[in-house]
Every structure is written in C-alpha cells, then in structure tokens.
Amino acid sequence: MSHSEVAFQKIDATDIKPLTNIMKRAFDEDSKRYLGIEGGGPPGYDDGTFLTKYALDSSSQAFKILMENKLIGAVILWIGEDGNNYLGNIFVDPLFQDKGIGTKVWKEIEGRYPETKKWTTETPGFSKRNHNFYVNKCGFKVIKILKPGDREEESYILEKVIE
C-alpha cells in the first residue's frame, strides 16, 4: 500500500487544540489496548498543556506531521549541540497507524539531523506496539527499565547510537 509523502511544518499555537485531539486519541487507544482503561497519557496530554509546554518551548524542535495536507500527528525533539538528541514525543492519529507512516516519519527525522551521534527516548512499558516500532522498525535498543513490573508506571529508556 503506497502512501503520499509525509510533510513537516513547525507547530504554532493554533495547532495545539487539533493536535491535542489527535494525541488524546492516540494515547487513549494504547491505554485501552494494553491496560483495559478508557484513557491515559502523560500529564496534560488531553487538555493541551503538554503540547503547549513542550511543543512551544523555544529549546525544542516541534513539527506537525501532514499527509496530503491532512494533520495526522506530531513530533517533539530536543537537538543537542553535542550530537546527543532526545525524541520527546511522536504520535500519529490511530486512523493512520500500522501503515508504515511512523517509520517514514522517523526516517525523515533521522535525515534532517545528520550530525546525530545518539538518539534517546522513553516509552511506557505497557505499550508493546511502541516497543515494536522503536526496536524493530527504527533500530533503538532498550537500555534501562524504570519501575519494572509496575503495570502503569513501568517505562523503557531506549537509545539508538548512530555509527
């Protein structure tokens, strides 16, 4: 199944509300699928405060993801001058998941930051689909597990060293 190219545009304040709706659906989908609860995500994921705090932060690079001019998700990055970069957040509307779009988005991100020595990110322990994405599709390795065994609070720290 072929898809149009994904496009990135810088996030501005007018994007917060529509992106929060997408982020809420994406995180709630994971919480339903893996925890059997109606919703859940990082603090502020469902009311705009998360995206306002991080996507509009002058130290981050935050992009909305568009496909055929339709808003489908976002990514928030911190790019270090030393080549150590942090993927703060990446999400795609559940309607567009499991179609290879996230992998395409990740390849685009890597292509934009060729000076990168290492990417680091964190994801919930319960989110098996995220683990598959980061490890099997993007080449990250799990380097640490925080609060292991805690169904809701367990978290995986992942990194990808660029050779």
N, CA, C and O of each residue as an XYZ file, in Angstrom:
652
protein
N       0.856     -1.179      0.000
C       0.000      0.000      0.000
C       0.897      1.236      0.000
O       1.667      1.432      0.941
N       0.816      2.055     -1.013
C       1.713      3.213     -1.066
C       1.008      4.436     -0.507
O      -0.205      4.603     -0.635
N       1.804      5.273      0.112
C       1.262      6.480      0.724
C       1.980      7.692      0.184
O       3.131      7.617     -0.244
N       1.291      8.796      0.211
C       1.928     10.053     -0.143
C       3.020     10.339      0.868
O       3.072      9.745      1.945
N       3.875     11.250      0.499
C       4.945     11.631      1.406
C       4.375     12.346      2.618
O       3.317     12.972      2.563
N       5.103     12.233      3.701
C       4.738     12.990      4.891
C       5.458     14.331      4.812
O       6.571     14.426      4.293
N       4.808     15.358      5.331
C       5.398     16.696      5.362
C       5.452     17.162      6.809
O       4.599     16.812      7.625
N       6.464     17.953      7.108
C       6.629     18.515      8.450
C       6.450     20.023      8.370
O       6.941     20.670      7.445
N       5.743     20.572      9.345
C       5.658     22.028      9.498
C       5.807     22.345     10.973
O       5.349     21.598     11.838
N       6.461     23.476     11.243
C       6.669     23.887     12.626
C       5.313     24.073     13.323
O       4.378     24.630     12.749
N       5.227     23.600     14.556
C       3.995     23.751     15.334
C       3.900     25.184     15.853
O       4.881     25.749     16.336
N       2.707     25.758     15.743
C       2.467     27.054     16.388
C       1.233     26.928     17.283
O       0.603     25.872     17.337
N       0.900     27.993     17.970
C      -0.163     27.948     18.980
C      -1.512     27.491     18.411
O      -2.301     26.871     19.123
N      -1.779     27.789     17.146
C      -3.073     27.391     16.559
C      -3.168     25.885     16.348
O      -4.260     25.360     16.127
N      -2.045     25.190     16.413
C      -2.033     23.727     16.221
C      -2.320     22.956     17.504
O      -2.624     21.764     17.450
N      -2.229     23.615     18.651
C      -2.307     22.906     19.933
C      -3.634     22.158     20.087
O      -3.640     20.983     20.456
N      -4.750     22.822     19.810
C      -6.054     22.173     20.007
C      -6.247     20.962     19.081
O      -6.553     19.874     19.570
N      -6.078     21.118     17.758
C      -6.252     19.927     16.904
C      -5.241     18.816     17.195
O      -5.585     17.637     17.113
N      -4.004     19.174     17.533
C      -3.008     18.150     17.852
C      -3.315     17.465     19.179
O      -3.060     16.271     19.333
N      -3.860     18.211     20.139
C      -4.242     17.599     21.418
C      -5.325     16.551     21.194
O      -5.297     15.492     21.823
N      -6.274     16.828     20.311
C      -7.328     15.852     19.994
C      -6.716     14.565     19.435
O      -7.119     13.465     19.814
N      -5.745     14.706     18.537
C      -5.083     13.536     17.948
C      -4.259     12.806     19.012
O      -4.293     11.579     19.101
N      -3.523     13.573     19.815
C      -2.688     12.971     20.860
C      -3.547     12.195     21.857
O      -3.183     11.093     22.267
N      -4.679     12.766     22.243
C      -5.588     12.102     23.177
C      -6.074     10.780     22.585
O      -6.075      9.760     23.274
N      -6.484     10.788     21.323
C      -6.951      9.548     20.686
C      -5.839      8.507     20.625
O      -6.077      7.327     20.884
N      -4.632      8.935     20.286
C      -3.505      8.007     20.154
C      -3.143      7.382     21.508
O      -2.965      6.168     21.603
N      -3.036      8.207     22.547
C      -2.660      7.690     23.866
C      -3.793      6.864     24.476
O      -3.546      5.822     25.084
N      -5.035      7.325     24.314
C      -6.173      6.574     24.853
C      -6.293      5.202     24.192
O      -6.639      4.220     24.849
N      -6.007      5.139     22.900
C      -6.032      3.871     22.165
C      -5.064      2.875     22.798
O      -5.409      1.708     22.980
N      -3.860      3.325     23.133
C      -2.863      2.465     23.775
C      -3.320      2.034     25.165
O      -3.168      0.872     25.543
N      -3.882      2.977     25.925
C      -4.340      2.649     27.285
C      -5.463      1.618     27.252
O      -5.502      0.704     28.075
N      -6.384      1.774     26.286
C      -7.473      0.792     26.129
C      -6.896     -0.562     25.737
O      -7.231     -1.589     26.327
N      -6.024     -0.546     24.730
C      -5.484     -1.784     24.168
C      -4.668     -2.570     25.180
O      -4.801     -3.791     25.265
N      -3.820     -1.885     25.952
C      -2.859     -2.589     26.788
C      -3.190     -2.602     28.281
O      -2.739     -3.490     29.005
N      -3.969     -1.632     28.746
C      -4.276     -1.583     30.175
C      -5.752     -1.846     30.459
O      -6.139     -2.072     31.605
N      -6.583     -1.817     29.394
C      -8.006     -2.030     29.586
C      -8.703     -0.871     30.278
O      -9.766     -1.044     30.875
N      -8.099      0.320     30.197
C      -8.724      1.503     30.788
C      -9.097      2.494     29.681
O      -8.525      2.466     28.592
N     -10.047      3.355     29.969
C     -10.591      4.240     28.939
C      -9.590      5.248     28.399
O      -9.599      5.564     27.209
N      -8.732      5.749     29.269
C      -7.797      6.763     28.785
C      -6.601      6.875     29.688
O      -6.622      6.427     30.835
N      -5.562      7.473     29.165
C      -4.372      7.693     29.968
C      -3.212      8.135     29.109
O      -3.058      7.710     27.964
N      -2.401      8.996     29.687
C      -1.224      9.501     28.994
C      -0.450     10.385     29.940
O      -0.793     10.494     31.117
N       0.594     11.016     29.435
C       1.372     11.887     30.311
C       0.523     13.073     30.782
O      -0.447     13.438     30.117
N       0.875     13.672     31.912
C       0.087     14.799     32.422
C      -0.102     15.876     31.348
O       0.860     16.314     30.717
N      -1.352     16.292     31.152
C      -1.654     17.352     30.193
C      -1.827     16.900     28.758
O      -2.039     17.727     27.871
N      -1.739     15.582     28.513
C      -1.859     15.082     27.140
C      -3.240     15.349     26.544
O      -3.392     15.425     25.325
N      -4.253     15.491     27.417
C      -5.637     15.569     26.944
C      -6.258     16.961     27.065
O      -7.424     17.152     26.718
N      -5.477     17.943     27.559
C      -6.061     19.282     27.717
C      -5.224     20.391     27.069
O      -5.524     21.574     27.226
N      -4.185     20.004     26.348
C      -3.368     20.992     25.638
C      -2.150     21.474     26.410
O      -1.258     22.089     25.826
N      -2.094     21.208     27.713
C      -0.969     21.750     28.480
C       0.351     21.044     28.146
O       1.407     21.676     28.165
N       0.303     19.745     27.842
C       1.524     19.024     27.464
C       2.132     19.646     26.203
O       3.312     19.997     26.183
N       1.323     19.776     25.163
C       1.837     20.318     23.897
C       2.219     21.787     24.024
O       3.200     22.226     23.425
N       1.456     22.544     24.797
C       1.805     23.954     24.990
C       3.172     24.054     25.659
O       4.013     24.858     25.257
N       3.386     23.228     26.687
C       4.644     23.269     27.439
C       5.836     22.838     26.590
O       6.874     23.499     26.601
N       5.698     21.740     25.859
C       6.860     21.169     25.176
C       6.982     21.565     23.702
O       8.083     21.852     23.233
N       5.876     21.583     22.972
C       5.955     21.884     21.539
C       6.241     23.361     21.297
O       6.866     23.721     20.299
N       5.788     24.208     22.200
C       6.022     25.645     22.028
C       7.259     26.129     22.782
O       7.561     27.323     22.779
N       7.971     25.210     23.425
C       9.206     25.520     24.143
C      10.274     25.916     23.113
O      10.496     25.204     22.134
N      10.926     27.049     23.344
C      11.910     27.531     22.359
C      13.122     26.599     22.240
O      13.842     26.655     21.243
N      13.355     25.744     23.242
C      14.508     24.845     23.158
C      14.195     23.562     22.379
O      15.104     22.798     22.055
N      12.913     23.324     22.078
C      12.554     22.111     21.328
C      12.360     22.437     19.849
O      12.195     23.593     19.460
N      12.385     21.384     19.045
C      12.007     21.500     17.638
C      10.770     20.630     17.502
O      10.833     19.409     17.647
N       9.646     21.271     17.224
C       8.371     20.559     17.208
C       7.700     20.742     15.853
O       7.575     21.854     15.340
N       7.273     19.612     15.292
C       6.678     19.630     13.962
C       5.347     18.899     13.960
O       5.191     17.845     14.576
N       4.391     19.487     13.250
C       3.172     18.744     12.969
C       3.457     17.909     11.731
O       4.232     18.306     10.860
N       2.822     16.751     11.669
C       3.014     15.823     10.555
C       1.767     15.887      9.690
O       0.646     15.736     10.176
N       1.982     16.114      8.400
C       0.872     16.211      7.454
C       1.031     15.149      6.377
O       2.143     14.827      5.958
N      -0.099     14.611      5.938
C      -0.111     13.709      4.800
C      -1.248     14.158      3.907
O      -2.399     14.223      4.340
N      -0.930     14.467      2.663
C      -1.928     15.025      1.740
C      -2.633     16.223      2.384
O      -3.854     16.360      2.306
N      -1.841     17.082      3.018
C      -2.318     18.293      3.704
C      -3.261     18.024      4.864
O      -3.920     18.948      5.343
N      -3.343     16.780      5.328
C      -4.181     16.458      6.481
C      -3.278     16.278      7.695
O      -2.265     15.581      7.641
N      -3.671     16.926      8.793
C      -2.914     16.832     10.043
C      -3.099     15.428     10.615
O      -4.223     15.011     10.896
N      -1.983     14.694     10.790
C      -2.099     13.311     11.285
C      -1.286     13.035     12.545
O      -1.386     11.943     13.105
N      -0.477     14.001     13.009
C       0.312     13.749     14.206
C       1.355     14.824     14.432
O       1.308     15.900     13.835
N       2.304     14.508     15.314
C       3.352     15.471     15.648
C       4.569     14.765     16.222
O       4.518     13.599     16.616
N       5.655     15.510     16.255
C       6.897     15.028     16.840
C       7.562     16.204     17.556
O       7.566     17.329     17.055
N       8.125     15.924     18.740
C       8.840     16.945     19.505
C      10.240     16.420     19.786
O      10.409     15.327     20.325
N      11.235     17.208     19.417
C      12.636     16.805     19.517
C      13.440     17.839     20.284
O      13.131     19.031     20.267
N      14.472     17.362     20.953
C      15.481     18.253     21.518
C      16.790     17.859     20.850
O      17.239     16.719     20.969
N      17.400     18.811     20.145
C      18.604     18.552     19.377
C      19.791     19.141     20.129
O      19.884     20.354     20.321
N      20.700     18.255     20.552
C      21.856     18.700     21.331
C      23.002     19.133     20.447
O      23.253     18.525     19.407
N      23.699     20.178     20.850
C      24.861     20.651     20.077
C      25.957     19.596     20.029
O      26.799     19.606     19.131
N      25.943     18.677     21.007
C      26.965     17.626     21.066
C      26.579     16.386     20.263
O      27.294     15.385     20.290
N      25.450     16.446     19.546
C      25.030     15.301     18.743
C      24.190     14.291     19.499
O      23.786     13.273     18.937
N      23.920     14.563     20.779
C      23.045     13.688     21.566
C      21.641     14.293     21.573
O      21.393     15.314     22.214
N      20.740     13.647     20.856
C      19.394     14.177     20.657
C      18.367     13.367     21.418
O      18.559     12.183     21.693
N      17.264     14.033     21.753
C      16.196     13.387     22.510
C      14.882     13.480     21.741
O      14.432     14.565     21.371
N      14.282     12.322     21.511
C      12.947     12.271     20.923
C      11.968     12.353     22.084
O      11.782     11.380     22.816
N      11.345     13.506     22.253
C      10.454     13.705     23.381
C       9.122     13.027     23.184
O       8.520     12.519     24.129
N       8.665     13.023     21.937
C       7.305     12.586     21.700
C       7.098     12.420     20.199
O       7.552     13.242     19.403
N       6.415     11.362     19.830
C       5.988     11.192     18.446
C       4.642     10.490     18.514
O       4.497      9.483     19.206
N       3.664     11.015     17.803
C       2.366     10.343     17.783
C       1.698     10.552     16.438
O       1.861     11.580     15.780
N       0.932      9.523     16.054
C       0.186      9.529     14.801
C      -1.251      9.148     15.135
O      -1.499      8.276     15.968
N      -2.177      9.805     14.483
C      -3.599      9.514     14.656
C      -3.838      8.007     14.494
O      -3.342      7.407     13.540
N      -4.596      7.387     15.421
C      -4.865      5.943     15.320
C      -5.416      5.519     13.955
O      -5.190      4.387     13.527
N      -6.127      6.403     13.277
C      -6.657      6.067     11.942
C      -5.546      5.840     10.927
O      -5.765      5.206      9.895
N      -4.357      6.354     11.215
C      -3.236      6.250     10.276
C      -2.121      5.340     10.792
O      -1.053      5.260     10.185
N      -2.370      4.653     11.914
C      -1.338      3.783     12.478
C      -1.314      2.436     11.759
O      -2.260      2.058     11.069
N      -0.207      1.729     11.944
C       0.002      0.395     11.370
C      -0.024      0.410      9.842
O      -0.460     -0.551      9.207
N       0.450      1.518      9.263
C       0.512      1.653      7.807
C       1.914      2.058      7.340
O       2.105      2.404      6.174
N       2.881      2.013      8.240
C       4.254      2.373      7.875
C       4.551      3.865      7.927
O       5.657      4.290      7.591
N       3.579      4.656      8.342
C       3.763      6.114      8.356
C       4.766      6.532      9.426
O       5.610      7.393      9.178
N       4.684      5.932     10.614
C       5.617      6.271     11.688
C       7.058      6.006     11.290
O       7.950      6.795     11.601
N       7.283      4.895     10.603
C       8.629      4.551     10.140
C       9.116      5.587      9.136
O      10.276      5.997      9.169
N       8.227      6.006      8.245
C       8.550      7.036      7.256
C       8.890      8.356      7.975
O       9.840      9.046      7.605
N       8.107      8.687      8.995
C       8.354      9.896      9.782
C       9.729      9.806     10.454
O      10.499     10.766     10.427
N      10.031      8.653     11.056
C      11.318      8.505     11.730
C      12.483      8.650     10.756
O      13.470      9.314     11.072
N      12.381      8.039      9.578
C      13.452      8.159      8.574
C      13.656      9.622      8.178
O      14.787     10.072      7.990
N      12.564     10.348      8.056
C      12.628     11.777      7.731
C      13.357     12.542      8.854
O      14.187     13.409      8.581
N      13.040     12.216     10.105
C      13.692     12.871     11.244
C      15.197     12.593     11.209
O      16.005     13.513     11.332
N      15.563     11.331     11.042
C      16.993     10.996     11.010
C      17.702     11.736      9.882
O      18.834     12.191     10.047
N      17.033     11.856      8.734
C      17.628     12.554      7.592
C      17.834     14.041      7.844
O      18.740     14.657      7.282
N      16.989     14.610      8.690
C      17.089     16.049      8.992
C      18.228     16.386      9.940
O      18.671     17.533      9.990
N      18.706     15.405     10.688
C      19.733     15.659     11.716
C      20.923     14.735     11.513
O      21.179     13.852     12.332
N      21.660     14.941     10.405
C      22.755     14.030     10.064
C      23.937     14.088     11.036
O      24.784     13.195     11.020
N      24.008     15.117     11.877
C      25.109     15.234     12.838
C      24.881     14.395     14.097
O      25.737     14.344     14.980
N      23.721     13.741     14.172
C      23.366     12.990     15.376
C      24.349     11.864     15.667
O      24.725     11.099     14.779
N      24.757     11.780     16.937
C      25.576     10.653     17.405
C      24.685      9.620     18.095
O      24.909      8.415     17.985
N      23.657     10.123     18.819
C      22.796      9.218     19.572
C      21.412      9.851     19.758
O      21.285     11.036     20.065
N      20.387      9.023     19.564
C      19.010      9.392     19.889
C      18.619      8.658     21.164
O      18.977      7.495     21.347
N      17.890      9.328     22.040
C      17.358      8.706     23.241
C      15.872      9.018     23.312
O      15.445     10.098     22.904
N      15.083      8.085     23.825
C      13.663      8.337     24.051
C      13.178      7.459     25.183
O      13.927      6.632     25.705
N      11.936      7.637     25.560
C      11.326      6.867     26.641
C       9.904      6.526     26.221
O       9.233      7.329     25.573
N       9.445      5.331     26.592
C       8.086      4.919     26.242
C       7.525      4.035     27.353
O       8.287      3.373     28.058
N       6.195      4.016     27.516
C       5.606      3.190     28.578
C       5.913      1.703     28.398
O       5.964      1.198     27.276
N       6.116      1.017     29.519
C       6.381     -0.414     29.485
C       5.243     -1.217     28.890
O       5.469     -2.263     28.281
N       4.007     -0.733     29.064
C       2.851     -1.496     28.584
C       2.623     -1.380     27.087
O       1.885     -2.182     26.515
N       3.242     -0.399     26.441
C       2.921     -0.116     25.041
C       3.732     -0.986     24.076
O       4.724     -0.543     23.497
N       3.286     -2.226     23.919
C       4.025     -3.193     23.100
C       4.187     -2.728     21.652
O       5.206     -3.008     21.020
N       3.198     -2.026     21.135
C       3.287     -1.537     19.758
C       4.422     -0.516     19.628
O       5.132     -0.501     18.622
N       4.591      0.333     20.642
C       5.702      1.280     20.630
C       7.040      0.553     20.654
O       7.972      0.946     19.953
N       7.143     -0.515     21.464
C       8.395     -1.266     21.545
C       8.729     -1.833     20.169
O       9.872     -1.744     19.719
N       7.740     -2.413     19.503
C       7.938     -2.948     18.165
C       8.425     -1.847     17.215
O       9.361     -2.046     16.442
N       7.774     -0.694     17.290
C       8.139      0.432     16.426
C       9.586      0.866     16.662
O      10.385      0.914     15.728
N       9.915      1.179     17.912
C      11.251      1.706     18.204
C      12.352      0.685     17.963
O      13.379      1.012     17.367
N      12.148     -0.560     18.423
C      13.209     -1.562     18.343
C      13.290     -2.187     16.950
O      14.359     -2.206     16.340
N      12.177     -2.693     16.450
C      12.191     -3.445     15.196
C      12.156     -2.580     13.947
O      12.709     -2.964     12.917
N      11.516     -1.423     14.018
C      11.402     -0.584     12.816
C      12.461      0.516     12.762
O      12.950      0.857     11.685
N      12.817      1.076     13.933
C      13.709      2.239     13.955
C      15.120      1.941     14.445
O      16.005      2.787     14.313
N      15.348      0.758     15.009
C      16.704      0.381     15.408
C      17.153      0.837     16.782
O      18.352      0.865     17.059
N      16.210      1.199     17.655
C      16.568      1.554     19.029
C      16.826      0.279     19.832
O      16.392     -0.808     19.451
N      17.539      0.431     20.949
C      17.737     -0.663     21.894
C      17.262     -0.194     23.264
O      17.452      0.965     23.634
N      16.642     -1.107     24.015
C      16.239     -0.795     25.384
C      17.506     -0.799     26.233
O      18.237     -1.788     26.263
N      17.761      0.318     26.924
C      18.972      0.386     27.751
C      18.663      0.398     29.239
O      19.549      0.141     30.054
N      17.406      0.697     29.610
C      17.048      0.732     31.027
C      15.534      0.583     31.153
O      14.779      1.057     30.303
N      15.104     -0.080     32.222
C      13.677     -0.181     32.523
C      13.453      0.471     33.883
O      14.042      0.063     34.883
N      12.599      1.485     33.908
C      12.276      2.185     35.148
C      11.003      1.596     35.735
O      10.074      1.266     34.998
N      10.954      1.461     37.049
C       9.810      0.887     37.763
C       9.357     -0.436     37.136
O       8.172     -0.607     36.849
N      10.296     -1.380     36.919
C       9.949     -2.639     36.262
C       8.838     -3.380     36.999
O       8.831     -3.461     38.228
N       7.910     -3.914     36.229
C       6.827     -4.705     36.802
C       5.613     -3.890     37.210
O       4.554     -4.459     37.473
N       5.743     -2.572     37.270
C       4.589     -1.728     37.598
C       3.754     -1.552     36.334
O       4.193     -0.917     35.375
N       2.547     -2.116     36.338
C       1.714     -2.163     35.141
C       1.523     -0.808     34.468
O       1.571     -0.713     33.242
N       1.309      0.229     35.253
C       1.035      1.539     34.666
C       2.253      2.454     34.614
O       2.348      3.295     33.721
N       3.188      2.307     35.557
C       4.303      3.254     35.660
C       5.609      2.774     35.020
O       6.527      3.568     34.817
N       5.696      1.473     34.699
C       6.920      0.966     34.077
C       7.222      1.745     32.806
O       6.317      2.079     32.041
N       8.514      2.036     32.585
C       8.917      2.844     31.451
C      10.227      2.316     30.889
O      11.115      1.907     31.637
N      10.339      2.329     29.575
C      11.563      1.880     28.906
C      12.329      3.082     28.392
O      11.767      3.962     27.741
N      13.620      3.109     28.692
C      14.529      4.112     28.117
C      15.205      3.407     26.934
O      15.766      2.320     27.078
N      15.140      4.043     25.782
C      15.726      3.454     24.579
C      16.743      4.408     23.986
O      16.647      5.626     24.140
N      17.723      3.826     23.302
C      18.655      4.694     22.592
C      19.064      4.049     21.280
O      19.034      2.831     21.110
N      19.445      4.916     20.373
C      19.947      4.477     19.077
C      21.245      5.229     18.823
O      21.256      6.446     18.642
N      22.336      4.475     18.813
C      23.639      5.064     18.543
C      23.843      5.035     17.032
O      23.692      3.994     16.393
N      24.187      6.187     16.473
C      24.399      6.292     15.026
C      25.871      6.010     14.752
O      26.750      6.706     15.259
N      26.129      4.987     13.951
C      27.519      4.603     13.661
C      28.137      5.555     12.649
O      29.301      5.394     12.281
